[in-house]
Amino acid sequence: AAGVIQSPRHLIKEKRETATLKCYPIPRHDTVYWYQQGPGQDPQFLISFYEKMQSDKGSIPDRFSAQQFSDYHSELNMSSLELGDSALYFCASSPTPKGEQYFGPGTRLTVT
Amino acid sequence: DQQVKQNSPSLSVQEGRISILNCDYTNSMFDYFLWYKKYPAEGPTFLISISSIKDKNEDGRFTVFLNKSAKHLSLHIVPSQPGDSAVYFCAVRAGTALIFGKGTTLSVSS
């Protein structure tokens, strides 16, 4: 069965650079979520989209923005990167806004 | 303050025995609870969920029990298998977001 696809899987950036993470949800899933997992931490909710509109917002820094496109894929844009942004970034999708969330393999971002 | 607590960072069980993972939550308004399993270098995998209108949900070897008065849920795995070794996260749904506990690392030895 098709799963959530995230790219790239690994990304190394320097401080103050920008990064763009991409997420392709499971076909026919119209809701996308972004989570950040720091080392030894639990995943923290950042933001979600339903039908290309932002539906919920968590602890997402102002330096980050995200959007969902007409084909339902989503991008997380991160600017002015800081060392503390180094983490695993997971995207998840669900068939409805309150359905079970299916996670992608994550993008490991390292900021040096 | 942590809204979802998994107080046991780790659990070791022998193959064939029962694994019991516990989770406590603070907000009685939470109405949907989930368990995820996570292997290294992979995303969390959905295991089983339960709505607050139920007190038990079973799927194969996995059973989740919900005690609303105690704000406590548990995941039972019977029988445990070495392939079950992973980090298990308890999560609650808050709006569309999930709030996760810090996870319990389960090790099943053969």
PDB file of C-alpha atoms in Angstrom:
ATOM      1  CA  ALA A   1       0.000   0.000   0.000  1.00  0.00           C
ATOM      2  CA  ALA A   2       1.159   3.523  -0.748  1.00  0.00           C
ATOM      3  CA  GLY A   3       2.592   5.406   2.189  1.00  0.00           C
ATOM      4  CA  VAL A   4       3.404   9.009   2.997  1.00  0.00           C
ATOM      5  CA  ILE A   5       6.469  10.165   1.089  1.00  0.00           C
ATOM      6  CA  GLN A   6       8.827  12.761   2.459  1.00  0.00           C
ATOM      7  CA  SER A   7      11.769  14.369   0.737  1.00  0.00           C
ATOM      8  CA  PRO A   8      14.557  14.797   1.264  1.00  0.00           C
ATOM      9  CA  ARG A   9      15.242  12.135   3.875  1.00  0.00           C
ATOM     10  CA  HIS A  10      18.323  13.930   5.122  1.00  0.00           C
ATOM     11  CA  LEU A  11      19.259  17.596   4.915  1.00  0.00           C
ATOM     12  CA  ILE A  12      22.252  19.478   6.229  1.00  0.00           C
ATOM     13  CA  LYS A  13      22.100  23.254   6.388  1.00  0.00           C
ATOM     14  CA  GLU A  14      24.098  26.001   8.022  1.00  0.00           C
ATOM     15  CA  LYS A  15      22.772  28.535  10.499  1.00  0.00           C
ATOM     16  CA  ARG A  16      20.702  31.304   8.943  1.00  0.00           C
ATOM     17  CA  GLU A  17      20.056  29.270   5.786  1.00  0.00           C
ATOM     18  CA  THR A  18      16.619  28.220   4.559  1.00  0.00           C
ATOM     19  CA  ALA A  19      15.214  24.729   4.064  1.00  0.00           C
ATOM     20  CA  THR A  20      12.161  23.317   2.320  1.00  0.00           C
ATOM     21  CA  LEU A  21      10.735  19.951   3.280  1.00  0.00           C
ATOM     22  CA  LYS A  22       8.198  18.198   1.088  1.00  0.00           C
ATOM     23  CA  CYS A  23       5.424  15.766   1.921  1.00  0.00           C
ATOM     24  CA  TYR A  24       3.273  13.684  -0.400  1.00  0.00           C
ATOM     25  CA  PRO A  25       0.264  12.230   1.414  1.00  0.00           C
ATOM     26  CA  ILE A  26      -1.331   8.854   0.867  1.00  0.00           C
ATOM     27  CA  PRO A  27      -3.663   9.033  -2.181  1.00  0.00           C
ATOM     28  CA  ARG A  28      -7.149  10.298  -1.290  1.00  0.00           C
ATOM     29  CA  HIS A  29      -5.938  11.692   2.028  1.00  0.00           C
ATOM     30  CA  ASP A  30      -6.861  15.364   2.159  1.00  0.00           C
ATOM     31  CA  THR A  31      -5.415  16.259   5.558  1.00  0.00           C
ATOM     32  CA  VAL A  32      -1.715  16.748   6.216  1.00  0.00           C
ATOM     33  CA  TYR A  33       0.103  17.315   9.496  1.00  0.00           C
ATOM     34  CA  TRP A  34       3.667  18.340  10.360  1.00  0.00           C
ATOM     35  CA  TYR A  35       5.479  17.288  13.528  1.00  0.00           C
ATOM     36  CA  GLN A  36       8.954  18.014  14.895  1.00  0.00           C
ATOM     37  CA  GLN A  37      10.807  15.455  17.017  1.00  0.00           C
ATOM     38  CA  GLY A  38      13.931  16.610  18.802  1.00  0.00           C
ATOM     39  CA  PRO A  39      16.533  14.135  20.096  1.00  0.00           C
ATOM     40  CA  GLY A  40      15.015  11.941  22.790  1.00  0.00           C
ATOM     41  CA  GLN A  41      11.740  13.846  22.607  1.00  0.00           C
ATOM     42  CA  ASP A  42       8.199  13.037  21.591  1.00  0.00           C
ATOM     43  CA  PRO A  43       6.850  14.390  18.298  1.00  0.00           C
ATOM     44  CA  GLN A  44       5.519  17.933  18.691  1.00  0.00           C
ATOM     45  CA  PHE A  45       2.682  19.129  16.478  1.00  0.00           C
ATOM     46  CA  LEU A  46       3.518  22.077  14.247  1.00  0.00           C
ATOM     47  CA  ILE A  47       0.671  22.673  11.820  1.00  0.00           C
ATOM     48  CA  SER A  48      -2.046  20.921   9.808  1.00  0.00           C
ATOM     49  CA  PHE A  49      -3.944  21.486   6.582  1.00  0.00           C
ATOM     50  CA  TYR A  50      -7.308  20.267   5.365  1.00  0.00           C
ATOM     51  CA  GLU A  51      -8.356  20.773   1.766  1.00  0.00           C
ATOM     52  CA  LYS A  52      -5.463  23.196   1.236  1.00  0.00           C
ATOM     53  CA  MET A  53      -6.484  25.420   4.143  1.00  0.00           C
ATOM     54  CA  GLN A  54      -4.632  25.643   7.454  1.00  0.00           C
ATOM     55  CA  SER A  55      -6.773  23.843   9.993  1.00  0.00           C
ATOM     56  CA  ASP A  56      -4.756  23.822  13.198  1.00  0.00           C
ATOM     57  CA  LYS A  57      -1.579  25.402  14.471  1.00  0.00           C
ATOM     58  CA  GLY A  58       0.751  24.207  17.190  1.00  0.00           C
ATOM     59  CA  SER A  59       4.176  25.255  18.331  1.00  0.00           C
ATOM     60  CA  ILE A  60       5.429  26.363  14.930  1.00  0.00           C
ATOM     61  CA  PRO A  61       7.980  29.207  15.047  1.00  0.00           C
ATOM     62  CA  ASP A  62       7.240  32.354  13.064  1.00  0.00           C
ATOM     63  CA  ARG A  63      10.335  31.558  10.962  1.00  0.00           C
ATOM     64  CA  PHE A  64       8.509  28.534   9.597  1.00  0.00           C
ATOM     65  CA  SER A  65       5.652  28.527   7.118  1.00  0.00           C
ATOM     66  CA  ALA A  66       3.796  25.783   5.352  1.00  0.00           C
ATOM     67  CA  GLN A  67       1.179  25.264   2.720  1.00  0.00           C
ATOM     68  CA  GLN A  68      -0.797  22.548   1.015  1.00  0.00           C
ATOM     69  CA  PHE A  69      -1.042  22.574  -2.760  1.00  0.00           C
ATOM     70  CA  SER A  70      -3.824  21.632  -5.161  1.00  0.00           C
ATOM     71  CA  ASP A  71      -2.444  18.090  -5.499  1.00  0.00           C
ATOM     72  CA  TYR A  72      -2.548  17.857  -1.658  1.00  0.00           C
ATOM     73  CA  HIS A  73       1.199  17.695  -1.220  1.00  0.00           C
ATOM     74  CA  SER A  74       2.578  20.006   1.427  1.00  0.00           C
ATOM     75  CA  GLU A  75       5.791  21.941   1.938  1.00  0.00           C
ATOM     76  CA  LEU A  76       7.322  23.190   5.172  1.00  0.00           C
ATOM     77  CA  ASN A  77       9.540  26.220   4.641  1.00  0.00           C
ATOM     78  CA  MET A  78      12.060  27.041   7.322  1.00  0.00           C
ATOM     79  CA  SER A  79      14.076  30.256   7.295  1.00  0.00           C
ATOM     80  CA  SER A  80      16.863  31.717   9.432  1.00  0.00           C
ATOM     81  CA  LEU A  81      17.713  28.234  10.624  1.00  0.00           C
ATOM     82  CA  GLU A  82      19.035  27.851  14.142  1.00  0.00           C
ATOM     83  CA  LEU A  83      21.023  25.025  15.716  1.00  0.00           C
ATOM     84  CA  GLY A  84      17.937  24.123  17.755  1.00  0.00           C
ATOM     85  CA  ASP A  85      15.987  23.393  14.587  1.00  0.00           C
ATOM     86  CA  SER A  86      18.000  20.202  14.160  1.00  0.00           C
ATOM     87  CA  ALA A  87      15.396  17.471  14.487  1.00  0.00           C
ATOM     88  CA  LEU A  88      13.360  14.844  12.709  1.00  0.00           C
ATOM     89  CA  TYR A  89      10.437  16.364  10.854  1.00  0.00           C
ATOM     90  CA  PHE A  90       7.516  14.047  10.264  1.00  0.00           C
ATOM     91  CA  CYS A  91       4.638  14.535   7.940  1.00  0.00           C
ATOM     92  CA  ALA A  92       1.435  12.577   8.449  1.00  0.00           C
ATOM     93  CA  SER A  93      -1.763  12.302   6.465  1.00  0.00           C
ATOM     94  CA  SER A  94      -5.274  11.144   7.183  1.00  0.00           C
ATOM     95  CA  PRO A  95      -8.400  10.594   5.088  1.00  0.00           C
ATOM     96  CA  THR A  96     -10.386  12.992   7.281  1.00  0.00           C
ATOM     97  CA  PRO A  97      -9.366  15.763   9.703  1.00  0.00           C
ATOM     98  CA  LYS A  98      -9.998  13.533  12.706  1.00  0.00           C
ATOM     99  CA  GLY A  99      -8.983  10.203  11.234  1.00  0.00           C
ATOM    100  CA  GLU A 100      -5.988   8.101  12.182  1.00  0.00           C
ATOM    101  CA  GLN A 101      -2.784   9.762  11.120  1.00  0.00           C
ATOM    102  CA  TYR A 102      -0.297   7.830   9.020  1.00  0.00           C
ATOM    103  CA  PHE A 103       3.257   9.039   9.278  1.00  0.00           C
ATOM    104  CA  GLY A 104       5.996   9.308   6.712  1.00  0.00           C
ATOM    105  CA  PRO A 105       9.583   8.198   7.365  1.00  0.00           C
ATOM    106  CA  GLY A 106      10.663  11.703   8.335  1.00  0.00           C
ATOM    107  CA  THR A 107      13.287  14.185   7.198  1.00  0.00           C
ATOM    108  CA  ARG A 108      16.334  14.504   9.410  1.00  0.00           C
ATOM    109  CA  LEU A 109      17.457  18.124   9.395  1.00  0.00           C
ATOM    110  CA  THR A 110      20.877  18.951  10.763  1.00  0.00           C
ATOM    111  CA  VAL A 111      21.796  22.606  11.217  1.00  0.00           C
ATOM    112  CA  THR A 112      25.507  23.286  11.642  1.00  0.00           C
TER     113      THR A 112
ATOM    114  CA  ASP B   1       3.344  20.604  31.595  1.00  0.00           C
ATOM    115  CA  GLN B   2       3.173  17.165  30.000  1.00  0.00           C
ATOM    116  CA  GLN B   3      -0.448  16.363  29.128  1.00  0.00           C
ATOM    117  CA  VAL B   4       0.314  12.760  28.210  1.00  0.00           C
ATOM    118  CA  LYS B   5       2.616  10.805  30.462  1.00  0.00           C
ATOM    119  CA  GLN B   6       4.328   7.512  29.923  1.00  0.00           C
ATOM    120  CA  ASN B   7       6.136   7.034  33.182  1.00  0.00           C
ATOM    121  CA  SER B   8       8.097   3.930  32.214  1.00  0.00           C
ATOM    122  CA  PRO B   9      10.879   4.795  29.786  1.00  0.00           C
ATOM    123  CA  SER B  10      11.575   1.125  29.155  1.00  0.00           C
ATOM    124  CA  LEU B  11      10.100  -2.355  29.551  1.00  0.00           C
ATOM    125  CA  SER B  12      11.717  -5.758  29.071  1.00  0.00           C
ATOM    126  CA  VAL B  13       9.591  -8.850  28.440  1.00  0.00           C
ATOM    127  CA  GLN B  14      10.274 -12.427  27.418  1.00  0.00           C
ATOM    128  CA  GLU B  15       8.892 -13.749  24.161  1.00  0.00           C
ATOM    129  CA  GLY B  16       5.427 -15.247  24.587  1.00  0.00           C
ATOM    130  CA  ARG B  17       4.606 -13.259  27.717  1.00  0.00           C
ATOM    131  CA  ILE B  18       2.317 -10.260  28.025  1.00  0.00           C
ATOM    132  CA  SER B  19       3.611  -6.725  27.552  1.00  0.00           C
ATOM    133  CA  ILE B  20       1.667  -3.976  29.328  1.00  0.00           C
ATOM    134  CA  LEU B  21       2.425  -0.374  28.448  1.00  0.00           C
ATOM    135  CA  ASN B  22       0.802   2.379  30.454  1.00  0.00           C
ATOM    136  CA  CYS B  23      -0.199   5.948  29.763  1.00  0.00           C
ATOM    137  CA  ASP B  24      -1.810   8.699  31.842  1.00  0.00           C
ATOM    138  CA  TYR B  25      -3.392  11.896  30.621  1.00  0.00           C
ATOM    139  CA  THR B  26      -4.386  15.056  32.404  1.00  0.00           C
ATOM    140  CA  ASN B  27      -7.395  16.455  30.553  1.00  0.00           C
ATOM    141  CA  SER B  28     -10.718  14.670  30.984  1.00  0.00           C
ATOM    142  CA  MET B  29     -11.974  16.375  27.796  1.00  0.00           C
ATOM    143  CA  PHE B  30      -9.733  14.218  25.596  1.00  0.00           C
ATOM    144  CA  ASP B  31     -11.970  11.811  23.717  1.00  0.00           C
ATOM    145  CA  TYR B  32      -9.763   9.812  21.359  1.00  0.00           C
ATOM    146  CA  PHE B  33      -6.635   7.888  22.206  1.00  0.00           C
ATOM    147  CA  LEU B  34      -4.094   6.141  20.016  1.00  0.00           C
ATOM    148  CA  TRP B  35      -1.010   3.987  20.260  1.00  0.00           C
ATOM    149  CA  TYR B  36       1.851   4.203  17.787  1.00  0.00           C
ATOM    150  CA  LYS B  37       4.922   2.030  17.390  1.00  0.00           C
ATOM    151  CA  LYS B  38       8.195   3.466  16.157  1.00  0.00           C
ATOM    152  CA  TYR B  39      11.298   1.744  14.870  1.00  0.00           C
ATOM    153  CA  PRO B  40      14.577   3.668  14.521  1.00  0.00           C
ATOM    154  CA  ALA B  41      14.829   5.719  11.299  1.00  0.00           C
ATOM    155  CA  GLU B  42      11.119   5.230  10.572  1.00  0.00           C
ATOM    156  CA  GLY B  43       8.013   7.263  11.236  1.00  0.00           C
ATOM    157  CA  PRO B  44       5.492   6.248  13.910  1.00  0.00           C
ATOM    158  CA  THR B  45       3.187   3.450  12.782  1.00  0.00           C
ATOM    159  CA  PHE B  46      -0.450   3.512  13.879  1.00  0.00           C
ATOM    160  CA  LEU B  47      -1.337   0.466  15.995  1.00  0.00           C
ATOM    161  CA  ILE B  48      -4.712   0.818  17.631  1.00  0.00           C
ATOM    162  CA  SER B  49      -7.083   3.486  18.902  1.00  0.00           C
ATOM    163  CA  ILE B  50     -10.000   3.854  21.268  1.00  0.00           C
ATOM    164  CA  SER B  51     -12.782   6.355  21.645  1.00  0.00           C
ATOM    165  CA  SER B  52     -13.845   7.626  25.045  1.00  0.00           C
ATOM    166  CA  ILE B  53     -17.228   5.923  24.642  1.00  0.00           C
ATOM    167  CA  LYS B  54     -15.510   2.550  24.904  1.00  0.00           C
ATOM    168  CA  ASP B  55     -13.367   0.978  27.586  1.00  0.00           C
ATOM    169  CA  LYS B  56     -11.714  -1.700  25.479  1.00  0.00           C
ATOM    170  CA  ASN B  57     -10.662  -2.213  21.885  1.00  0.00           C
ATOM    171  CA  GLU B  58      -8.987  -5.320  20.551  1.00  0.00           C
ATOM    172  CA  ASP B  59      -7.098  -5.984  17.329  1.00  0.00           C
ATOM    173  CA  GLY B  60      -5.313  -9.292  17.115  1.00  0.00           C
ATOM    174  CA  ARG B  61      -2.551  -9.429  19.701  1.00  0.00           C
ATOM    175  CA  PHE B  62      -3.127  -5.808  20.700  1.00  0.00           C
ATOM    176  CA  THR B  63      -5.745  -4.626  23.189  1.00  0.00           C
ATOM    177  CA  VAL B  64      -6.158  -1.107  24.510  1.00  0.00           C
ATOM    178  CA  PHE B  65      -7.982  -0.484  27.785  1.00  0.00           C
ATOM    179  CA  LEU B  66      -9.319   2.919  28.796  1.00  0.00           C
ATOM    180  CA  ASN B  67     -10.149   3.916  32.375  1.00  0.00           C
ATOM    181  CA  LYS B  68     -11.721   7.357  32.082  1.00  0.00           C
ATOM    182  CA  SER B  69     -12.169   7.917  35.790  1.00  0.00           C
ATOM    183  CA  ALA B  70      -8.457   7.339  36.340  1.00  0.00           C
ATOM    184  CA  LYS B  71      -7.489   9.102  33.088  1.00  0.00           C
ATOM    185  CA  HIS B  72      -5.403   6.069  32.263  1.00  0.00           C
ATOM    186  CA  LEU B  73      -4.997   3.805  29.284  1.00  0.00           C
ATOM    187  CA  SER B  74      -2.906   0.745  28.695  1.00  0.00           C
ATOM    188  CA  LEU B  75      -1.780  -1.329  25.737  1.00  0.00           C
ATOM    189  CA  HIS B  76      -1.565  -5.092  26.149  1.00  0.00           C
ATOM    190  CA  ILE B  77       0.409  -7.183  23.692  1.00  0.00           C
ATOM    191  CA  VAL B  78      -0.185 -10.919  23.957  1.00  0.00           C
ATOM    192  CA  PRO B  79       1.860 -12.905  23.135  1.00  0.00           C
ATOM    193  CA  SER B  80       4.859 -10.625  22.820  1.00  0.00           C
ATOM    194  CA  GLN B  81       7.236 -11.298  19.933  1.00  0.00           C
ATOM    195  CA  PRO B  82      10.828 -10.132  19.341  1.00  0.00           C
ATOM    196  CA  GLY B  83       9.575  -8.088  16.369  1.00  0.00           C
ATOM    197  CA  ASP B  84       7.499  -6.027  18.798  1.00  0.00           C
ATOM    198  CA  SER B  85      10.693  -4.468  20.145  1.00  0.00           C
ATOM    199  CA  ALA B  86      10.298  -0.753  19.419  1.00  0.00           C
ATOM    200  CA  VAL B  87       9.346   2.540  21.019  1.00  0.00           C
ATOM    201  CA  TYR B  88       5.630   2.786  21.807  1.00  0.00           C
ATOM    202  CA  PHE B  89       3.984   6.184  21.933  1.00  0.00           C
ATOM    203  CA  CYS B  90       0.650   6.912  23.522  1.00  0.00           C
ATOM    204  CA  ALA B  91      -1.175   9.842  21.911  1.00  0.00           C
ATOM    205  CA  VAL B  92      -4.378  11.787  22.451  1.00  0.00           C
ATOM    206  CA  ARG B  93      -6.247  13.775  19.861  1.00  0.00           C
ATOM    207  CA  ALA B  94      -6.611  17.486  20.590  1.00  0.00           C
ATOM    208  CA  GLY B  95      -8.456  19.161  17.739  1.00  0.00           C
ATOM    209  CA  THR B  96      -6.780  17.729  14.677  1.00  0.00           C
ATOM    210  CA  ALA B  97      -3.389  17.456  16.344  1.00  0.00           C
ATOM    211  CA  LEU B  98      -1.970  14.544  18.290  1.00  0.00           C
ATOM    212  CA  ILE B  99      -0.268  15.063  21.623  1.00  0.00           C
ATOM    213  CA  PHE B 100       2.262  12.350  22.291  1.00  0.00           C
ATOM    214  CA  GLY B 101       3.774  10.937  25.426  1.00  0.00           C
ATOM    215  CA  LYS B 102       7.543  10.560  25.600  1.00  0.00           C
ATOM    216  CA  GLY B 103       7.379   6.887  24.680  1.00  0.00           C
ATOM    217  CA  THR B 104       8.267   3.534  26.236  1.00  0.00           C
ATOM    218  CA  THR B 105      10.991   1.386  24.736  1.00  0.00           C
ATOM    219  CA  LEU B 106       9.840  -2.239  24.682  1.00  0.00           C
ATOM    220  CA  SER B 107      12.444  -4.985  24.411  1.00  0.00           C
ATOM    221  CA  VAL B 108      11.199  -8.517  23.812  1.00  0.00           C
ATOM    222  CA  SER B 109      13.829 -11.193  24.271  1.00  0.00           C
ATOM    223  CA  SER B 110      13.661 -14.658  22.754  1.00  0.00           C
TER     224      SER B 110
END
